[in-house]
Tab-separated table of C-alpha atoms in Angstrom:
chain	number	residue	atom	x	y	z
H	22	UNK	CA	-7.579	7.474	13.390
H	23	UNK	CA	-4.688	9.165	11.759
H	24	UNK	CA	-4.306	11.422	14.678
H	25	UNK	CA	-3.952	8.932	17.338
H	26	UNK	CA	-0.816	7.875	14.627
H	27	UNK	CA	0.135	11.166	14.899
H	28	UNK	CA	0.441	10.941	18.510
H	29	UNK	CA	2.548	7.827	18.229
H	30	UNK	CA	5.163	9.770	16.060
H	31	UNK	CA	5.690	12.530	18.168
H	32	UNK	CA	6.052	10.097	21.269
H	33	UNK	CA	8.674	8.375	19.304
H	34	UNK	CA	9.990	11.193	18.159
H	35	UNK	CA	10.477	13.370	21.617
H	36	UNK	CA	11.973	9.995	23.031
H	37	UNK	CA	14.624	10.293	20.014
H	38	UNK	CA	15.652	12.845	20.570
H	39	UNK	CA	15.731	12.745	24.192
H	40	UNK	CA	18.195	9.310	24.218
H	41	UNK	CA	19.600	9.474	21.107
H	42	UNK	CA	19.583	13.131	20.036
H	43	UNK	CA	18.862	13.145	16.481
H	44	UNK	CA	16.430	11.997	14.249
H	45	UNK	CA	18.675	11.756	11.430
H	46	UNK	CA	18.006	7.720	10.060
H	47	UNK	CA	22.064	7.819	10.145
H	48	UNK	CA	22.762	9.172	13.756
H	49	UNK	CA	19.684	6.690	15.350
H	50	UNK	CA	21.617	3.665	13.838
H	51	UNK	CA	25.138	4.635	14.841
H	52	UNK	CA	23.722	5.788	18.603
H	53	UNK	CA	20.616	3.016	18.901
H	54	UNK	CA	22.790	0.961	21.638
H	55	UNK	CA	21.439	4.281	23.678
H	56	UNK	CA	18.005	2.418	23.344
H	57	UNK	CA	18.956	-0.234	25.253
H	58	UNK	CA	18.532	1.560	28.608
H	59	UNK	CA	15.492	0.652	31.137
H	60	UNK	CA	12.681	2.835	30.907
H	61	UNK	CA	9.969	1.883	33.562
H	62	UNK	CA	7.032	3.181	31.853
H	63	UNK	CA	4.168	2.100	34.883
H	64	UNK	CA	3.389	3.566	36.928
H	65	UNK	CA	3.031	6.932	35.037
H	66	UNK	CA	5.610	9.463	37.208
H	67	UNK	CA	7.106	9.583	40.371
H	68	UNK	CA	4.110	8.169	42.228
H	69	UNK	CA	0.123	7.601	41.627
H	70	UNK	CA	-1.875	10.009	44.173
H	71	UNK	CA	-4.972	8.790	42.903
H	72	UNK	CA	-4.237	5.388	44.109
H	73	UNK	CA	-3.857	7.038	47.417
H	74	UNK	CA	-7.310	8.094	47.427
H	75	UNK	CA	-8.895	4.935	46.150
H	76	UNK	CA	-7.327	2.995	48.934
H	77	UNK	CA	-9.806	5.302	51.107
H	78	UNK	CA	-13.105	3.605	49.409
H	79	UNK	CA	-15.013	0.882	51.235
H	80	UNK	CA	-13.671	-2.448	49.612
H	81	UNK	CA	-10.362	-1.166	48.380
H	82	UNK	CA	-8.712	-3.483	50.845
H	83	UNK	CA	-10.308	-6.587	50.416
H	84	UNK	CA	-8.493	-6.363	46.763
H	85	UNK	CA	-5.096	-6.162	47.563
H	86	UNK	CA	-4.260	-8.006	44.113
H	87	UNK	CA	-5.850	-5.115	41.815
H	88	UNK	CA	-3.769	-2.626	44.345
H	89	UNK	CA	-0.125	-5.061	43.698
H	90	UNK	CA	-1.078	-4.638	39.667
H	91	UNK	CA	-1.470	-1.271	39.945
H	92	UNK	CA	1.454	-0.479	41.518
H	93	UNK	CA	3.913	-2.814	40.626
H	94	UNK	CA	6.522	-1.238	37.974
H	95	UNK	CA	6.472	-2.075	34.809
H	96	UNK	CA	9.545	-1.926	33.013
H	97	UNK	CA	11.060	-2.216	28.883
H	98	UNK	CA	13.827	-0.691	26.878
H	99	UNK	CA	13.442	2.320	25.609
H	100	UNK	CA	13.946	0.797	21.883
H	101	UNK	CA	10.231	-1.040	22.741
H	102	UNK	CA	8.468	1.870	23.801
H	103	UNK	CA	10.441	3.976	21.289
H	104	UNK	CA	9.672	0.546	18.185
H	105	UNK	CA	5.785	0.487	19.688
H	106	UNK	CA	5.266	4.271	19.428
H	107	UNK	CA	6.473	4.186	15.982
H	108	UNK	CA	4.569	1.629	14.944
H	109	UNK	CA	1.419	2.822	16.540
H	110	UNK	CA	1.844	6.195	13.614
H	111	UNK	CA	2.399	3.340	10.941
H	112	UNK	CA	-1.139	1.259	11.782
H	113	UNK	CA	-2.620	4.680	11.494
H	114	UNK	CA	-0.756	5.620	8.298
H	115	UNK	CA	-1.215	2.133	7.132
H	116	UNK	CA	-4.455	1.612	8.157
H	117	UNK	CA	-4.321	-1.466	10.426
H	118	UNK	CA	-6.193	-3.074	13.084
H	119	UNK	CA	-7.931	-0.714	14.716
H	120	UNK	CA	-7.331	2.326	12.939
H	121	UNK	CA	-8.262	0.842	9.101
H	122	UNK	CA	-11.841	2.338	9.022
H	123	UNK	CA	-10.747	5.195	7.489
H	124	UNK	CA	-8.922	3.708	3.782
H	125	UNK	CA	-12.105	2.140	2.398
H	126	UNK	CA	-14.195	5.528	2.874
H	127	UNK	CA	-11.032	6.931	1.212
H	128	UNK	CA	-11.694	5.197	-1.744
H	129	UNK	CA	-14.562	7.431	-2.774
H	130	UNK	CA	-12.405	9.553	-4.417
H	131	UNK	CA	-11.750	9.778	-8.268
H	132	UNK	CA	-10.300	5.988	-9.432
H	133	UNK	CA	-6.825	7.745	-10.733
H	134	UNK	CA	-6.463	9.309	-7.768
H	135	UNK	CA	-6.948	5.833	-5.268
H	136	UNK	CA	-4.350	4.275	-7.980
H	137	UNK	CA	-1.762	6.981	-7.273
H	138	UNK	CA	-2.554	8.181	-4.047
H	139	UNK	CA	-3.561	4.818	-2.199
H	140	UNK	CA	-1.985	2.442	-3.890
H	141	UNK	CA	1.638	3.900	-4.236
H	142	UNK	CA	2.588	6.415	-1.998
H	143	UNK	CA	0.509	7.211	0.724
H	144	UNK	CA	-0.865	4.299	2.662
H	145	UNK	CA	2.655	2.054	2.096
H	146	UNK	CA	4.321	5.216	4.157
H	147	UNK	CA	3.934	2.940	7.308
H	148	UNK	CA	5.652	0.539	6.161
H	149	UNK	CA	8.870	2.445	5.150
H	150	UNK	CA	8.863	3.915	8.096
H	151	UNK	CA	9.451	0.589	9.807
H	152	UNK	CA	11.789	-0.348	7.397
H	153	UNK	CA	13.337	2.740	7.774
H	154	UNK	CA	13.356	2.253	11.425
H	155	UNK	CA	14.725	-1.315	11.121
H	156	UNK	CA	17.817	-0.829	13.638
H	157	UNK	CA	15.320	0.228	16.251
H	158	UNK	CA	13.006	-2.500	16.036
H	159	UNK	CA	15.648	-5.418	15.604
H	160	UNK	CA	16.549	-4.304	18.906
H	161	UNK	CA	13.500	-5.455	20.407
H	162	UNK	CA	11.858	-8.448	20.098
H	163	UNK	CA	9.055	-8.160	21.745
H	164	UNK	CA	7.930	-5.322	19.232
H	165	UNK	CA	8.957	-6.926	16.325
H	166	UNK	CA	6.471	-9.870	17.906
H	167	UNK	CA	3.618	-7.004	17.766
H	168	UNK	CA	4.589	-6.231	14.353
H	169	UNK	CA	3.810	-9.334	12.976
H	170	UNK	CA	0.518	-10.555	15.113
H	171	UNK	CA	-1.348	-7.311	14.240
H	172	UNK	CA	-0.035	-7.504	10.736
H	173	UNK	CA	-1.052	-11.094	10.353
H	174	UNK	CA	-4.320	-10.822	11.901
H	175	UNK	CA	-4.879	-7.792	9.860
H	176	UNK	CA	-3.885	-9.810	6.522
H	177	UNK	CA	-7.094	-12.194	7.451
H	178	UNK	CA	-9.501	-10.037	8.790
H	179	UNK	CA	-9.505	-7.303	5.638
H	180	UNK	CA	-9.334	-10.202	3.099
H	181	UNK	CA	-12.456	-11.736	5.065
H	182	UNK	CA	-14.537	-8.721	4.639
H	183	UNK	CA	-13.276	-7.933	0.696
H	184	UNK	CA	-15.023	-11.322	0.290
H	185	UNK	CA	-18.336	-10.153	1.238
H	186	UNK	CA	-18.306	-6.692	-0.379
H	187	UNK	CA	-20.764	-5.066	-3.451
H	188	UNK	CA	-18.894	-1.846	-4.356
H	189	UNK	CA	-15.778	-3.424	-6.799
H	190	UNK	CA	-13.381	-0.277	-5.327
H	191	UNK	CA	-14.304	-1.745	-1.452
H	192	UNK	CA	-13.009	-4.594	-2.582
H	193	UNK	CA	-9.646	-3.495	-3.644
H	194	UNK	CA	-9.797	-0.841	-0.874
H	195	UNK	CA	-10.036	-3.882	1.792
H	196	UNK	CA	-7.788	-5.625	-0.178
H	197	UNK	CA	-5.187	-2.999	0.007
H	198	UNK	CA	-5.555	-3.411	3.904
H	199	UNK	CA	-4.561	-6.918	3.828
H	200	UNK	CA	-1.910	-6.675	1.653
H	201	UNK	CA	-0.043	-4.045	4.090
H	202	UNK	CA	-0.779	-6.674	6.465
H	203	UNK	CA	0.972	-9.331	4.502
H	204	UNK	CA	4.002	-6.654	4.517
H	205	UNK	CA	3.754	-6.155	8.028
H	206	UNK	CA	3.995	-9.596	8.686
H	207	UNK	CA	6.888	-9.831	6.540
H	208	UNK	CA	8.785	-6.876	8.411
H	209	UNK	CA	7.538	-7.950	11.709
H	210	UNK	CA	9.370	-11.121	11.335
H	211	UNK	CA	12.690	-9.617	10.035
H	212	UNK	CA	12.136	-9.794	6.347
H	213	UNK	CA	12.388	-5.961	5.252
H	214	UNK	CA	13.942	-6.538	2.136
H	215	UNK	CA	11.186	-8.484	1.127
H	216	UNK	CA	8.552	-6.382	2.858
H	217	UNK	CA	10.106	-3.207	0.826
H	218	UNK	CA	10.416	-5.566	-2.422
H	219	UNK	CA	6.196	-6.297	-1.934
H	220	UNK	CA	5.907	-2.205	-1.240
H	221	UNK	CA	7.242	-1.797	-4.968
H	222	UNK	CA	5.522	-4.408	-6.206
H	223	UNK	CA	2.378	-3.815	-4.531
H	224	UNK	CA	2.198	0.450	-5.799
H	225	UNK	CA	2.048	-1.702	-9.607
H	226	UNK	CA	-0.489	-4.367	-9.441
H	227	UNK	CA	-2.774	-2.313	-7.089
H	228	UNK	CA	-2.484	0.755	-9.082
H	229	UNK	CA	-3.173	-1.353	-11.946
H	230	UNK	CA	-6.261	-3.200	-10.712
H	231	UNK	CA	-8.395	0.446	-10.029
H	232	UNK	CA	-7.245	1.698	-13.642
């Protein structure tokens, strides 16, 4: 799971430094109004040759809607794709839906190493990173939108299955989970300040409940 995240970041990164040339935090903010450029990002290329050959199979042209879909372009700024890829390495880092199976097997570890490792530093690294990243993702809305649904359905869904959990350290480890989905939430709907304050505040009480 972390390694489709990884993918994400080095998307987001190669398109940094492609528009924007840097990936200082300091030269994206002063040159993010290069993110506002069109980036048609469907169909993947200059043209789809396999779509070419489909149209040759019996049936292909009584759907002439599936063909349209498939080859109408699809277009967003480059600060969405950029914001999405991003964000896609911080629900791996931060183990969100999807890519949260991996945190509670985590836990298995020794208990003063979940406090410091899982609680403080590690798995809040996503959501830095967006905070970090804010100037990119107030630029589009749309991602700021994805932000917050998959951090709010997140926030339910790992609370829901704490509740029905034996092992004590699940619980806090599916806890944890919905807590960075609170933060998400938060973030996704402009509040970083507060989504960094609950970061802090979150690497105390958590650490504090597996001591």
């Amino acid at each position: 799971t972390n390694r489709i995240g990884d993918f994400g970041l080095l998307v987001a990164m190669a398109m940094l430094v492609y528009y924007v040339g840097t990936l200082e935090f300091g030269g994206i903010e002063a040159a993010r109004g290069q993110l506002l450029r069109d980036f048609v990002y469907w169909p993947l290329g200059s043209r789809m040759s396999w779509l070419d050959w489909m149209g040759e199979l019996p049936g292909w042209s009584g759907m002439p809607w599936l063909h349209g879909a498939l080859t109408t372009p699809r277009h967003a700024t480059v600060a969405t794709v950029v914001a999405l890829a991003v964000f896609l390495a911080c629900v791996g880092k931060s183990a969100q839906i999807p890519l949260y199976v991996w945190l509670p097997d985590a836990m298995a570890g020794p208990t003063p190493v979940s406090a410091l490792i899982h609680a403080a530093t590690m798995v809040t690294a996503g959501v830095y990173l967006v905070c970090r990243m804010a100037p990119v993702f107030a630029l589009s809305p749309a991602a700021m939108f994805v932000v917050a649904l998959v951090g709010a359905v997140t926030a339910v869904f790992a609370a829901s299955i704490a509740l029905v959990q034996n092992d004590i350290k699940k619980v806090l480890a599916y806890s944890t989970v919905s807590q960075l989905g609170t933060i998400f939430l938060g973030v996704g709907v402009g509040a970083f300040t507060a989504g960094f304050f609950h970061i802090v505040t979150h690497a105390f009480f958590k650490a504090c409940l597996f001591l």
